Amino acid sequence: KTVSPLNNQTRIIRKQHNPLEINQKEKKDKDFELMDIKVSTGWGVLEKNILRKIQKGKLKVSASLDLHGNNISDSKKLVYDFVNYNSQNNKRILLIITGKGKRLFVEDEWKGTGILKTKIPIWLTSLALSKKIVWFDHAPSNMGGEGAFIVYLKKLQNKFR
C-alpha cells in the first residue's frame, strides 16, 4: 500500500537470450567457414537406376536455386542455406543453376569458364555440406547442362521413429 507508480518513465524490458539460439548461430558460422575446406575430390556415386530416372525426368527436382547475378560470397551463403534448408525439409533432388560463364570462341568449342561453375563443386564437397550430399553432377541438357548442377541429398534420419 505504500508503493506508488512512477509517472512518465519508460520501462526497459531485457530479453533473456536463449543459450541454444547462440550455440546454433555459432555452429552455423563455424560450418559456413568450413565450406572452403574440401573433403574429397569425388562427386559421389549414385545408383544407376536413380540416375537414369533423373536424366529422363521421372524424378522431379524438389527445389532449384538460380545464382545468376550473384557474387561469390553471396552465392556461397545462398548455397549453404539452400542445401541445409532442403536437407532439413527432406527434399532430395536439387538444381543449382550457375550459368555457363564467360563464353569462349569457336576454337574452344564455345565452352564457358565461370567462377561459380568451378566453386560449386568445392563447396558441395566441403566439410560443411558433404555430410548431407550423396551425389552431384552437371545437370542433363534439358535442365541446364554444363550451366547447372543436380544435387542428390541424403535422406533425413528421423530420430523420433
PDB file of C-alpha atoms in Angstrom:
ATOM      1  CA  LYS A   1       0.000   0.000   0.000  1.00  0.00           C
ATOM      2  CA  THR A   2       2.941   2.306   0.421  1.00  0.00           C
ATOM      3  CA  VAL A   3       4.132   1.903  -3.184  1.00  0.00           C
ATOM      4  CA  SER A   4       3.020   4.449  -5.758  1.00  0.00           C
ATOM      5  CA  PRO A   5       3.601   4.077  -9.540  1.00  0.00           C
ATOM      6  CA  LEU A   6       6.184   6.213 -11.306  1.00  0.00           C
ATOM      7  CA  ASN A   7       4.771   8.555 -13.927  1.00  0.00           C
ATOM      8  CA  ASN A   8       6.227   9.141 -17.411  1.00  0.00           C
ATOM      9  CA  GLN A   9       9.053   6.657 -17.029  1.00  0.00           C
ATOM     10  CA  THR A  10       9.851   4.173 -19.734  1.00  0.00           C
ATOM     11  CA  ARG A  11      10.264   0.607 -18.741  1.00  0.00           C
ATOM     12  CA  ILE A  12      13.181  -1.355 -20.037  1.00  0.00           C
ATOM     13  CA  ILE A  13      12.476  -4.996 -20.579  1.00  0.00           C
ATOM     14  CA  ARG A  14      15.549  -7.034 -21.275  1.00  0.00           C
ATOM     15  CA  LYS A  15      15.163 -10.104 -23.373  1.00  0.00           C
ATOM     16  CA  GLN A  16      16.842 -13.158 -21.995  1.00  0.00           C
ATOM     17  CA  HIS A  17      18.998 -14.777 -24.682  1.00  0.00           C
ATOM     18  CA  ASN A  18      18.460 -18.447 -25.112  1.00  0.00           C
ATOM     19  CA  PRO A  19      21.865 -20.195 -24.979  1.00  0.00           C
ATOM     20  CA  LEU A  20      20.608 -22.734 -27.503  1.00  0.00           C
ATOM     21  CA  GLU A  21      19.982 -19.968 -30.090  1.00  0.00           C
ATOM     22  CA  ILE A  22      23.504 -18.596 -29.560  1.00  0.00           C
ATOM     23  CA  ASN A  23      25.049 -22.045 -29.953  1.00  0.00           C
ATOM     24  CA  GLN A  24      23.119 -22.666 -33.191  1.00  0.00           C
ATOM     25  CA  LYS A  25      24.270 -19.332 -34.623  1.00  0.00           C
ATOM     26  CA  GLU A  26      27.895 -20.074 -33.667  1.00  0.00           C
ATOM     27  CA  LYS A  27      27.599 -23.549 -35.222  1.00  0.00           C
ATOM     28  CA  LYS A  28      26.186 -22.078 -38.437  1.00  0.00           C
ATOM     29  CA  ASP A  29      29.033 -19.543 -38.631  1.00  0.00           C
ATOM     30  CA  LYS A  30      31.596 -22.282 -37.991  1.00  0.00           C
ATOM     31  CA  ASP A  31      30.038 -24.547 -40.647  1.00  0.00           C
ATOM     32  CA  PHE A  32      29.974 -21.657 -43.115  1.00  0.00           C
ATOM     33  CA  GLU A  33      33.737 -21.196 -42.627  1.00  0.00           C
ATOM     34  CA  LEU A  34      34.261 -24.916 -43.353  1.00  0.00           C
ATOM     35  CA  MET A  35      32.844 -24.519 -46.873  1.00  0.00           C
ATOM     36  CA  ASP A  36      36.312 -23.780 -48.263  1.00  0.00           C
ATOM     37  CA  ILE A  37      37.865 -26.963 -46.840  1.00  0.00           C
ATOM     38  CA  LYS A  38      37.444 -29.667 -49.432  1.00  0.00           C
ATOM     39  CA  VAL A  39      36.918 -33.196 -48.104  1.00  0.00           C
ATOM     40  CA  SER A  40      37.202 -35.275 -51.255  1.00  0.00           C
ATOM     41  CA  THR A  41      37.773 -34.895 -54.951  1.00  0.00           C
ATOM     42  CA  GLY A  42      34.972 -37.294 -55.940  1.00  0.00           C
ATOM     43  CA  TRP A  43      31.438 -36.155 -56.622  1.00  0.00           C
ATOM     44  CA  GLY A  44      29.915 -39.270 -55.095  1.00  0.00           C
ATOM     45  CA  VAL A  45      28.278 -42.318 -56.599  1.00  0.00           C
ATOM     46  CA  LEU A  46      24.602 -42.677 -57.373  1.00  0.00           C
ATOM     47  CA  GLU A  47      22.697 -45.847 -58.146  1.00  0.00           C
ATOM     48  CA  LYS A  48      22.325 -46.134 -61.921  1.00  0.00           C
ATOM     49  CA  ASN A  49      18.536 -46.579 -61.809  1.00  0.00           C
ATOM     50  CA  ILE A  50      18.085 -43.339 -59.853  1.00  0.00           C
ATOM     51  CA  LEU A  51      20.489 -41.547 -62.199  1.00  0.00           C
ATOM     52  CA  ARG A  52      18.548 -42.795 -65.242  1.00  0.00           C
ATOM     53  CA  LYS A  53      15.254 -41.632 -63.714  1.00  0.00           C
ATOM     54  CA  ILE A  54      16.716 -38.168 -63.043  1.00  0.00           C
ATOM     55  CA  GLN A  55      18.044 -37.891 -66.589  1.00  0.00           C
ATOM     56  CA  LYS A  56      14.724 -38.949 -68.100  1.00  0.00           C
ATOM     57  CA  GLY A  57      12.795 -36.564 -65.857  1.00  0.00           C
ATOM     58  CA  LYS A  58      10.867 -39.255 -63.968  1.00  0.00           C
ATOM     59  CA  LEU A  59      12.246 -37.994 -60.661  1.00  0.00           C
ATOM     60  CA  LYS A  60      11.424 -34.313 -60.417  1.00  0.00           C
ATOM     61  CA  VAL A  61      13.626 -31.614 -58.964  1.00  0.00           C
ATOM     62  CA  SER A  62      12.355 -30.690 -55.485  1.00  0.00           C
ATOM     63  CA  ALA A  63      13.873 -27.202 -55.377  1.00  0.00           C
ATOM     64  CA  SER A  64      16.099 -25.009 -57.507  1.00  0.00           C
ATOM     65  CA  LEU A  65      18.454 -22.123 -56.856  1.00  0.00           C
ATOM     66  CA  ASP A  66      19.455 -19.652 -59.572  1.00  0.00           C
ATOM     67  CA  LEU A  67      22.772 -17.916 -58.879  1.00  0.00           C
ATOM     68  CA  HIS A  68      22.784 -15.650 -61.952  1.00  0.00           C
ATOM     69  CA  GLY A  69      23.848 -12.140 -60.970  1.00  0.00           C
ATOM     70  CA  ASN A  70      25.238 -13.071 -57.536  1.00  0.00           C
ATOM     71  CA  ASN A  71      28.822 -12.599 -56.463  1.00  0.00           C
ATOM     72  CA  ILE A  72      30.912 -15.367 -54.883  1.00  0.00           C
ATOM     73  CA  SER A  73      30.310 -14.516 -51.226  1.00  0.00           C
ATOM     74  CA  ASP A  74      26.540 -14.160 -51.689  1.00  0.00           C
ATOM     75  CA  SER A  75      26.422 -17.361 -53.717  1.00  0.00           C
ATOM     76  CA  LYS A  76      28.382 -19.240 -51.072  1.00  0.00           C
ATOM     77  CA  LYS A  77      25.883 -18.242 -48.387  1.00  0.00           C
ATOM     78  CA  LEU A  78      22.919 -18.992 -50.658  1.00  0.00           C
ATOM     79  CA  VAL A  79      24.225 -22.473 -51.491  1.00  0.00           C
ATOM     80  CA  TYR A  80      24.915 -23.239 -47.824  1.00  0.00           C
ATOM     81  CA  ASP A  81      21.451 -22.105 -46.712  1.00  0.00           C
ATOM     82  CA  PHE A  82      19.751 -23.781 -49.689  1.00  0.00           C
ATOM     83  CA  VAL A  83      21.300 -27.207 -49.059  1.00  0.00           C
ATOM     84  CA  ASN A  84      20.706 -27.042 -45.296  1.00  0.00           C
ATOM     85  CA  TYR A  85      17.086 -25.906 -45.647  1.00  0.00           C
ATOM     86  CA  ASN A  86      16.221 -28.606 -48.170  1.00  0.00           C
ATOM     87  CA  SER A  87      18.052 -31.259 -46.182  1.00  0.00           C
ATOM     88  CA  GLN A  88      16.006 -30.400 -43.092  1.00  0.00           C
ATOM     89  CA  ASN A  89      12.777 -30.459 -45.127  1.00  0.00           C
ATOM     90  CA  ASN A  90      13.662 -33.831 -46.681  1.00  0.00           C
ATOM     91  CA  LYS A  91      13.804 -32.561 -50.254  1.00  0.00           C
ATOM     92  CA  ARG A  92      16.283 -34.806 -52.016  1.00  0.00           C
ATOM     93  CA  ILE A  93      16.850 -33.620 -55.601  1.00  0.00           C
ATOM     94  CA  LEU A  94      18.091 -30.053 -56.004  1.00  0.00           C
ATOM     95  CA  LEU A  95      19.066 -27.983 -59.028  1.00  0.00           C
ATOM     96  CA  ILE A  96      21.680 -25.252 -58.627  1.00  0.00           C
ATOM     97  CA  ILE A  97      21.931 -23.016 -61.699  1.00  0.00           C
ATOM     98  CA  THR A  98      25.273 -21.272 -62.103  1.00  0.00           C
ATOM     99  CA  GLY A  99      25.264 -20.315 -65.748  1.00  0.00           C
ATOM    100  CA  LYS A 100      27.898 -21.339 -68.244  1.00  0.00           C
ATOM    101  CA  GLY A 101      30.250 -18.468 -67.539  1.00  0.00           C
ATOM    102  CA  LYS A 102      32.190 -16.288 -69.911  1.00  0.00           C
ATOM    103  CA  ARG A 103      31.787 -17.656 -73.403  1.00  0.00           C
ATOM    104  CA  LEU A 104      34.923 -18.564 -75.305  1.00  0.00           C
ATOM    105  CA  PHE A 105      35.456 -18.760 -79.045  1.00  0.00           C
ATOM    106  CA  VAL A 106      34.578 -21.402 -81.650  1.00  0.00           C
ATOM    107  CA  GLU A 107      38.107 -22.841 -81.450  1.00  0.00           C
ATOM    108  CA  ASP A 108      37.451 -23.609 -77.776  1.00  0.00           C
ATOM    109  CA  GLU A 109      34.102 -25.266 -78.626  1.00  0.00           C
ATOM    110  CA  TRP A 110      32.136 -22.385 -77.060  1.00  0.00           C
ATOM    111  CA  LYS A 111      32.825 -23.695 -73.561  1.00  0.00           C
ATOM    112  CA  GLY A 112      32.462 -21.220 -70.742  1.00  0.00           C
ATOM    113  CA  THR A 113      34.753 -20.596 -67.789  1.00  0.00           C
ATOM    114  CA  GLY A 114      32.551 -19.415 -64.970  1.00  0.00           C
ATOM    115  CA  ILE A 115      33.910 -18.805 -61.484  1.00  0.00           C
ATOM    116  CA  LEU A 116      30.718 -20.134 -59.851  1.00  0.00           C
ATOM    117  CA  LYS A 117      30.899 -23.178 -62.085  1.00  0.00           C
ATOM    118  CA  THR A 118      34.283 -24.013 -60.543  1.00  0.00           C
ATOM    119  CA  LYS A 119      33.389 -23.034 -56.955  1.00  0.00           C
ATOM    120  CA  ILE A 120      30.169 -25.067 -56.584  1.00  0.00           C
ATOM    121  CA  PRO A 121      31.946 -28.479 -56.612  1.00  0.00           C
ATOM    122  CA  ILE A 122      34.370 -27.216 -53.963  1.00  0.00           C
ATOM    123  CA  TRP A 123      31.532 -26.026 -51.735  1.00  0.00           C
ATOM    124  CA  LEU A 124      29.495 -29.205 -52.200  1.00  0.00           C
ATOM    125  CA  THR A 125      32.469 -31.423 -51.255  1.00  0.00           C
ATOM    126  CA  SER A 126      33.375 -29.251 -48.267  1.00  0.00           C
ATOM    127  CA  LEU A 127      33.294 -30.277 -44.610  1.00  0.00           C
ATOM    128  CA  ALA A 128      30.159 -28.220 -44.060  1.00  0.00           C
ATOM    129  CA  LEU A 129      27.981 -29.803 -46.758  1.00  0.00           C
ATOM    130  CA  SER A 130      29.486 -33.176 -47.699  1.00  0.00           C
ATOM    131  CA  LYS A 131      27.688 -34.940 -44.825  1.00  0.00           C
ATOM    132  CA  LYS A 132      24.333 -34.037 -46.370  1.00  0.00           C
ATOM    133  CA  ILE A 133      25.085 -34.863 -50.014  1.00  0.00           C
ATOM    134  CA  VAL A 134      25.129 -38.297 -51.623  1.00  0.00           C
ATOM    135  CA  TRP A 135      25.992 -37.224 -55.170  1.00  0.00           C
ATOM    136  CA  PHE A 136      26.096 -34.247 -57.518  1.00  0.00           C
ATOM    137  CA  ASP A 137      26.982 -33.685 -61.135  1.00  0.00           C
ATOM    138  CA  HIS A 138      26.301 -31.393 -64.062  1.00  0.00           C
ATOM    139  CA  ALA A 139      22.628 -31.346 -64.941  1.00  0.00           C
ATOM    140  CA  PRO A 140      21.256 -33.127 -68.002  1.00  0.00           C
ATOM    141  CA  SER A 141      20.996 -30.957 -71.106  1.00  0.00           C
ATOM    142  CA  ASN A 142      17.237 -30.457 -70.667  1.00  0.00           C
ATOM    143  CA  MET A 143      17.844 -28.956 -67.179  1.00  0.00           C
ATOM    144  CA  GLY A 144      20.726 -26.633 -67.969  1.00  0.00           C
ATOM    145  CA  GLY A 145      23.606 -28.901 -68.947  1.00  0.00           C
ATOM    146  CA  GLU A 146      27.040 -27.566 -68.040  1.00  0.00           C
ATOM    147  CA  GLY A 147      25.485 -24.424 -66.553  1.00  0.00           C
ATOM    148  CA  ALA A 148      23.723 -26.221 -63.695  1.00  0.00           C
ATOM    149  CA  PHE A 149      24.297 -28.904 -61.078  1.00  0.00           C
ATOM    150  CA  ILE A 150      21.947 -31.643 -59.893  1.00  0.00           C
ATOM    151  CA  VAL A 151      22.434 -32.451 -56.203  1.00  0.00           C
ATOM    152  CA  TYR A 152      21.064 -35.597 -54.554  1.00  0.00           C
ATOM    153  CA  LEU A 153      20.776 -35.243 -50.772  1.00  0.00           C
ATOM    154  CA  LYS A 154      20.895 -37.910 -48.104  1.00  0.00           C
ATOM    155  CA  LYS A 155      17.634 -38.981 -46.552  1.00  0.00           C
ATOM    156  CA  LEU A 156      16.954 -37.194 -43.281  1.00  0.00           C
ATOM    157  CA  GLN A 157      17.323 -39.548 -40.338  1.00  0.00           C
ATOM    158  CA  ASN A 158      14.250 -39.127 -38.167  1.00  0.00           C
ATOM    159  CA  LYS A 159      15.206 -39.607 -34.503  1.00  0.00           C
ATOM    160  CA  PHE A 160      11.605 -39.989 -33.347  1.00  0.00           C
ATOM    161  CA  ARG A 161      10.710 -43.186 -35.231  1.00  0.00           C
TER     162      ARG A 161
END
